[in-house]
Short mmCIF file of C-alpha atoms in Angstrom, two decimals:
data_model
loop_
_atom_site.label_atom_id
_atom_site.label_comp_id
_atom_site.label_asym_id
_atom_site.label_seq_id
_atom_site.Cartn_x
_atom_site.Cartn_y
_atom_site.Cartn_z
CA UNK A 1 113.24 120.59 78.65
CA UNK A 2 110.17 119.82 80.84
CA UNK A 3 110.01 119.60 84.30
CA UNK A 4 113.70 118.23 85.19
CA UNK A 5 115.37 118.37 88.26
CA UNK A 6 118.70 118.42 89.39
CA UNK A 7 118.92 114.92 91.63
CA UNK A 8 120.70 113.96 95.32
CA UNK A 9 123.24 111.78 94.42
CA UNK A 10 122.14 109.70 97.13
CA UNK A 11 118.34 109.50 96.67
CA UNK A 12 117.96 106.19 94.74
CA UNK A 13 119.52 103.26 95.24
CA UNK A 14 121.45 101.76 91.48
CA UNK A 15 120.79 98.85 90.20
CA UNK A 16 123.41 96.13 89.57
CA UNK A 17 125.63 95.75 86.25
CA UNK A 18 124.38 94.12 83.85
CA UNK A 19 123.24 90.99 84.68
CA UNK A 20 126.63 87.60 84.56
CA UNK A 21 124.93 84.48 83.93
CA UNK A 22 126.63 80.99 85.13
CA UNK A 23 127.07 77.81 83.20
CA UNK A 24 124.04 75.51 83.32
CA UNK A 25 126.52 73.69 84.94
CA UNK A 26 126.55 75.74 87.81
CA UNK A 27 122.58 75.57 87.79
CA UNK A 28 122.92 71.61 88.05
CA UNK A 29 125.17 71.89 91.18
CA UNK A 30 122.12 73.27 93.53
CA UNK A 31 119.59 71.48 95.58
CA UNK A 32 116.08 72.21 94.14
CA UNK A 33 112.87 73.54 96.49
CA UNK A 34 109.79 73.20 95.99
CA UNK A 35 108.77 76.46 97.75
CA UNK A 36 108.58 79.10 95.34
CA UNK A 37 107.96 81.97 98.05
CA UNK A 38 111.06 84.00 99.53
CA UNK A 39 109.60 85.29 102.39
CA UNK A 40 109.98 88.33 104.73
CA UNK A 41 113.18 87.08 107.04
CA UNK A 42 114.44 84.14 104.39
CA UNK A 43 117.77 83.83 103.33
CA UNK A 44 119.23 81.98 100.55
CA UNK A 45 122.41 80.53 100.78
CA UNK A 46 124.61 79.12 98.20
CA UNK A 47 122.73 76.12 96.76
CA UNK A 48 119.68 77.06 98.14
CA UNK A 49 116.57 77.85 95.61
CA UNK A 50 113.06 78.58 94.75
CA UNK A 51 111.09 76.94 92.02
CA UNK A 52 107.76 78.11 90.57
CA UNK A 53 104.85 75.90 90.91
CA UNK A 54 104.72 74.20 87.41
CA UNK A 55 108.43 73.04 87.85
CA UNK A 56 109.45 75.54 84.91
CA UNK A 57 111.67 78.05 86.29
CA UNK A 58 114.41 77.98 88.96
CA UNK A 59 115.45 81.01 91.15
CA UNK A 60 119.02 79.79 92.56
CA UNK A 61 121.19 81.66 95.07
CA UNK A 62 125.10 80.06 93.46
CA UNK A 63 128.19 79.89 95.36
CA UNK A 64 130.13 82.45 93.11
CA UNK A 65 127.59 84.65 94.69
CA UNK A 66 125.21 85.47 91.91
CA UNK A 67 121.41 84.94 92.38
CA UNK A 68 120.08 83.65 89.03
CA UNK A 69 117.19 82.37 87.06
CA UNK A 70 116.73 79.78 84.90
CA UNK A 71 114.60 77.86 82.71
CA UNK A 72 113.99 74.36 82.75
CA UNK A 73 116.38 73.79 79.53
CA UNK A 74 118.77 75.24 82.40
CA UNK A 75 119.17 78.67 79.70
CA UNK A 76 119.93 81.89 82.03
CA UNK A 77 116.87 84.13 81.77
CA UNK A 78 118.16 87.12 84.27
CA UNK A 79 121.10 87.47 87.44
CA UNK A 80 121.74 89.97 89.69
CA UNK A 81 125.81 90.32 88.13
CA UNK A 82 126.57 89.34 91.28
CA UNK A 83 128.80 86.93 90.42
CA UNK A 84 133.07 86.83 92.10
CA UNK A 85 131.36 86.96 95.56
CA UNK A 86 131.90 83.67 96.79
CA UNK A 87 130.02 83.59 100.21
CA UNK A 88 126.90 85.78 99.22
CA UNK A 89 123.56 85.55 100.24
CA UNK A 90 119.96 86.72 99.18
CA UNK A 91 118.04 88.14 102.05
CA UNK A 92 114.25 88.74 101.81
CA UNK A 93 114.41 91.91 104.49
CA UNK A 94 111.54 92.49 106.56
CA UNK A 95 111.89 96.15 105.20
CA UNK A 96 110.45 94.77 101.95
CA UNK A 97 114.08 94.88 100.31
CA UNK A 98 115.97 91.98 98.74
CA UNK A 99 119.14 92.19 98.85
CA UNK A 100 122.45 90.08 97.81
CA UNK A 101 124.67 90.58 100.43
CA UNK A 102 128.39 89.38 100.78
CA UNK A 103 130.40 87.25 102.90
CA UNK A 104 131.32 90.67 104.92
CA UNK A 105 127.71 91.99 105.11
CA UNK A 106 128.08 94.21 102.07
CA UNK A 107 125.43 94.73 99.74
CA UNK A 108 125.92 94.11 96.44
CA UNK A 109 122.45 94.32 94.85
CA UNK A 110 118.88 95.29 95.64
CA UNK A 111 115.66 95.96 94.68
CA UNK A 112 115.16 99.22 95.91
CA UNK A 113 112.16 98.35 98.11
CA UNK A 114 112.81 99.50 101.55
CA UNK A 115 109.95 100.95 101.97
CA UNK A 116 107.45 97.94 101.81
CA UNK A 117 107.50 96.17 105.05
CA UNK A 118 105.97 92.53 104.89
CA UNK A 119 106.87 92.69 100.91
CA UNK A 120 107.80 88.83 99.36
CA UNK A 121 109.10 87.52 96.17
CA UNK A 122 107.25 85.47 93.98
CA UNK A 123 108.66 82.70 91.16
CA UNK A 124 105.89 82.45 89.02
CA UNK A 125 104.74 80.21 86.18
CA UNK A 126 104.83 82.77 83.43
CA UNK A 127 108.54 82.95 84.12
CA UNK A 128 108.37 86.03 86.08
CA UNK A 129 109.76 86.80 89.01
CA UNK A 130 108.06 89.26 91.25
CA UNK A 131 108.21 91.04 94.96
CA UNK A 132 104.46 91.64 95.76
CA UNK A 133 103.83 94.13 98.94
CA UNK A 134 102.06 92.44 102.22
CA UNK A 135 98.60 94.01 99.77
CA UNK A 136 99.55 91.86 96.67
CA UNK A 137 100.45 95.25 94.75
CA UNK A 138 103.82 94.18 92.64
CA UNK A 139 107.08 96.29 93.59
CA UNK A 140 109.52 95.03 91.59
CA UNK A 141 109.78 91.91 88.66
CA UNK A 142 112.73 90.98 86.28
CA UNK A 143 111.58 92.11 83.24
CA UNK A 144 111.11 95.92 84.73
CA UNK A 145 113.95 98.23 86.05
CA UNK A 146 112.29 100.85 87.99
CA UNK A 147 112.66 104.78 87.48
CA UNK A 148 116.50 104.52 86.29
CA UNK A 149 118.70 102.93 84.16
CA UNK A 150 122.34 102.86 84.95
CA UNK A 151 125.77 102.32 83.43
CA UNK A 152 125.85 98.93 81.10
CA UNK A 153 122.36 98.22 82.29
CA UNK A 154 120.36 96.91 79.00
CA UNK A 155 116.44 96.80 78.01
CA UNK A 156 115.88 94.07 75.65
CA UNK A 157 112.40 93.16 73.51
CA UNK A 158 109.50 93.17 75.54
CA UNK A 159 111.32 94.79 78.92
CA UNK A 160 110.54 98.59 80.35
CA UNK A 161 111.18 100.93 82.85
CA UNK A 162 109.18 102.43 85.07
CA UNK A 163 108.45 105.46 87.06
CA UNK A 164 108.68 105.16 90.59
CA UNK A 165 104.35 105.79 90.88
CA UNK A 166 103.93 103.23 87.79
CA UNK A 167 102.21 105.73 85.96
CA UNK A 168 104.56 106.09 83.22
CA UNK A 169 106.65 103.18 81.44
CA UNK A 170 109.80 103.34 78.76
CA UNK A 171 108.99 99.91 76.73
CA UNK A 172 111.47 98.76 73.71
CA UNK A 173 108.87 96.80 71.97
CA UNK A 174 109.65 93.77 70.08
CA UNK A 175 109.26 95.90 66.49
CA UNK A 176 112.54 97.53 67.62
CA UNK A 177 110.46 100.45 68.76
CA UNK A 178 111.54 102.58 72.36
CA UNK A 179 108.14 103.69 73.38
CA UNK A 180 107.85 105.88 76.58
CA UNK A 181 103.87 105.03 77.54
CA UNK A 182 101.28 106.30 79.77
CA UNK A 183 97.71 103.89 80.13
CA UNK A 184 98.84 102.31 76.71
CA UNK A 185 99.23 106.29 74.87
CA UNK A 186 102.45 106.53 73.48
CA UNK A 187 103.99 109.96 74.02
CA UNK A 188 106.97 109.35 72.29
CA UNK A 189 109.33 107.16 70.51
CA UNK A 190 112.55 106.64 69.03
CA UNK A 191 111.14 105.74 65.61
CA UNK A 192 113.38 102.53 65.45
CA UNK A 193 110.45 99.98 64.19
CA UNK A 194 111.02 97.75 62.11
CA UNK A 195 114.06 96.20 63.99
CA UNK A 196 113.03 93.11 65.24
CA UNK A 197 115.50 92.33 68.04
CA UNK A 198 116.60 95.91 68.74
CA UNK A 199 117.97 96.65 72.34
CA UNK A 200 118.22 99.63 74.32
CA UNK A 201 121.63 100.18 76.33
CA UNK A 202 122.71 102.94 79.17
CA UNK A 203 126.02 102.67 77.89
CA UNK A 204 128.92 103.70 80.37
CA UNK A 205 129.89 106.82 78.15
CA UNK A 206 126.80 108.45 79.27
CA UNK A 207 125.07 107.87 76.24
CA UNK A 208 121.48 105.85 75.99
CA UNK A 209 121.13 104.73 72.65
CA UNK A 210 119.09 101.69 70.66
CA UNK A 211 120.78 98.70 68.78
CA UNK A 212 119.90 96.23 66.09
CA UNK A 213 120.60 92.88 67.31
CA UNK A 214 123.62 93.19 65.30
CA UNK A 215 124.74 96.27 67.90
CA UNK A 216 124.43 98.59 64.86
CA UNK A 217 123.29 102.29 66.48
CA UNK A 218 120.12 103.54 65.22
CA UNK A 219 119.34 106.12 67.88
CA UNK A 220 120.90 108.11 70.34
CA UNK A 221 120.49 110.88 72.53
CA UNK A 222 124.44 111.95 71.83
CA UNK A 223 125.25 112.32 75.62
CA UNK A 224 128.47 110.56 75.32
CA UNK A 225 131.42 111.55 77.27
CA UNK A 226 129.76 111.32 80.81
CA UNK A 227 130.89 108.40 82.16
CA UNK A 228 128.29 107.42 85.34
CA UNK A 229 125.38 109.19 83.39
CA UNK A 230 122.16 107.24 83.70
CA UNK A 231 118.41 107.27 82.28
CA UNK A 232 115.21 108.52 84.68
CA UNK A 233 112.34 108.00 84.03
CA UNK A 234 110.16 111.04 86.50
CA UNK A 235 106.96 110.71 87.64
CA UNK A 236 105.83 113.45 85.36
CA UNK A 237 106.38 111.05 82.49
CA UNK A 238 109.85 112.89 81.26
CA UNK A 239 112.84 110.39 80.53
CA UNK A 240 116.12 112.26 81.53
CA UNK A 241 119.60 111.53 80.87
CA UNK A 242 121.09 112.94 84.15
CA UNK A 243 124.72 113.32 84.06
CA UNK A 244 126.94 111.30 87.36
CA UNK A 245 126.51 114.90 89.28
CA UNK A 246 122.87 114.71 88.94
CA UNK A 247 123.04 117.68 85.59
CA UNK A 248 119.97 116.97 83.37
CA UNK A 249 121.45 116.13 79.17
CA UNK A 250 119.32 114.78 77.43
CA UNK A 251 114.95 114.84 78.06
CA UNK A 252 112.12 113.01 75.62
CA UNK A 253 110.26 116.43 76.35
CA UNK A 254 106.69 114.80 77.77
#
């Protein structure tokens, strides 16, 4: 395998589970803002929300404690899994992270952006939500996980991964396709097409595989039986399947 390295344990922060969507009736219970900036220093409490400019989409911060987004049919688009945390809050850091924090000051989710002082999220009209740097460059949006994949964490049509430089992304395309990408070359693939509605899945066996819509398998990279393994995608463009210790499995060679 190419280029692989054996990884700190500590040296990235993991995302959330995947993502525990309320009832839109738990969407109708907040009290709408217009603002659809979270800026460096803002917190949102429960109830508290953003909207984007058009009045389509709905960032809201819910008192079970999960930050989620919605459309305007009140249909869940993305959460942070946050949810059994009654008491949590979002907090736009001045570090550039954003964070869900509980009632004790625990973090419970981030978006691994520490390093971008002055750094502010975005809801946008395309139904994106983004956390631009002070310079406008983006950091972090819902439809991207950046540089790993962790336990239970899913990629469905049209959503990537990408390396920690954005040089290099991991795309399941809406064909069915897992496509790791570099300037729009594909350097390789699972050879799934023809699945419209396919999925990719870091599953909590340690094994990264793609699923028809119907959660048949049609890849895999046969890493089960490593609990706490999870999917990197390097800066060299390599995707690695590193075991919970940080022991490469599994690499797409590139």
């Amino acid at each position: 395998m190419k280029n692989i390295v054996m990884l700190a344990l500590g040296a990235f922060t993991a995302l959330a589970p995947a993502p525990v969507l309320a009832s839109a009736a738990s969407a109708a219970s907040v009290q709408v803002t217009v603002d659809s900036h979270l800026r460096p220093g803002e917190t949102l409490k429960a109830g508290q929300t953003r909207r984007s400019p058009n009045g389509q989409y709905l960032l809201a911060m819910q008192a079970d404690g999960n930050l989620a987004f919605y459309n305007s049919a009140k249909k869940g688009l993305w959460s942070t899994g946050t949810s059994g945390n009654r008491g949590a809050t979002a907090v736009m850091q001045y570090d550039g992270n954003l964070v869900v924090v509980s009632a004790g000051r625990k973090a419970l989710w981030s978006t691994g952006t520490a390093t971008a002082p002055g750094a502010s999220l975005t809801v946008q009209n395309d139904g994106n939500l983004v956390l631009y740097s002070k310079d406008g460059d983006p950091l972090w949006e819902r439809r991207a996980n950046f540089a790993r994949l962790t336990s239970n964490r899913m990629l469905e049509p049209g959503e990537y991964i990408r390396s920690a430089k954005r040089q290099y992304i991991l795309l399941m395309q809406n064909d069915g396709n897992l496509v790791m990408q570099h300037k729009n070359t594909a350097l390789w693939s699972s050879k799934t097409a023809g699945n419209a509605g396919a999925f990719a899945v870091m599953q909590n066996d340690g094994n990264f595989c793609v699923h028809t819509r119907d959660e048949k398998p049609l890849w895999c990279t046969k890493t089960s039986s490593n609990p706490g393994a999870f999917l990197q995608i390097q800066d060299d463009g390599n995707a690695v399947v590193y075991s919970a210790a940080g022991k490469p499995l599994w690499s797409s060679n590139t």
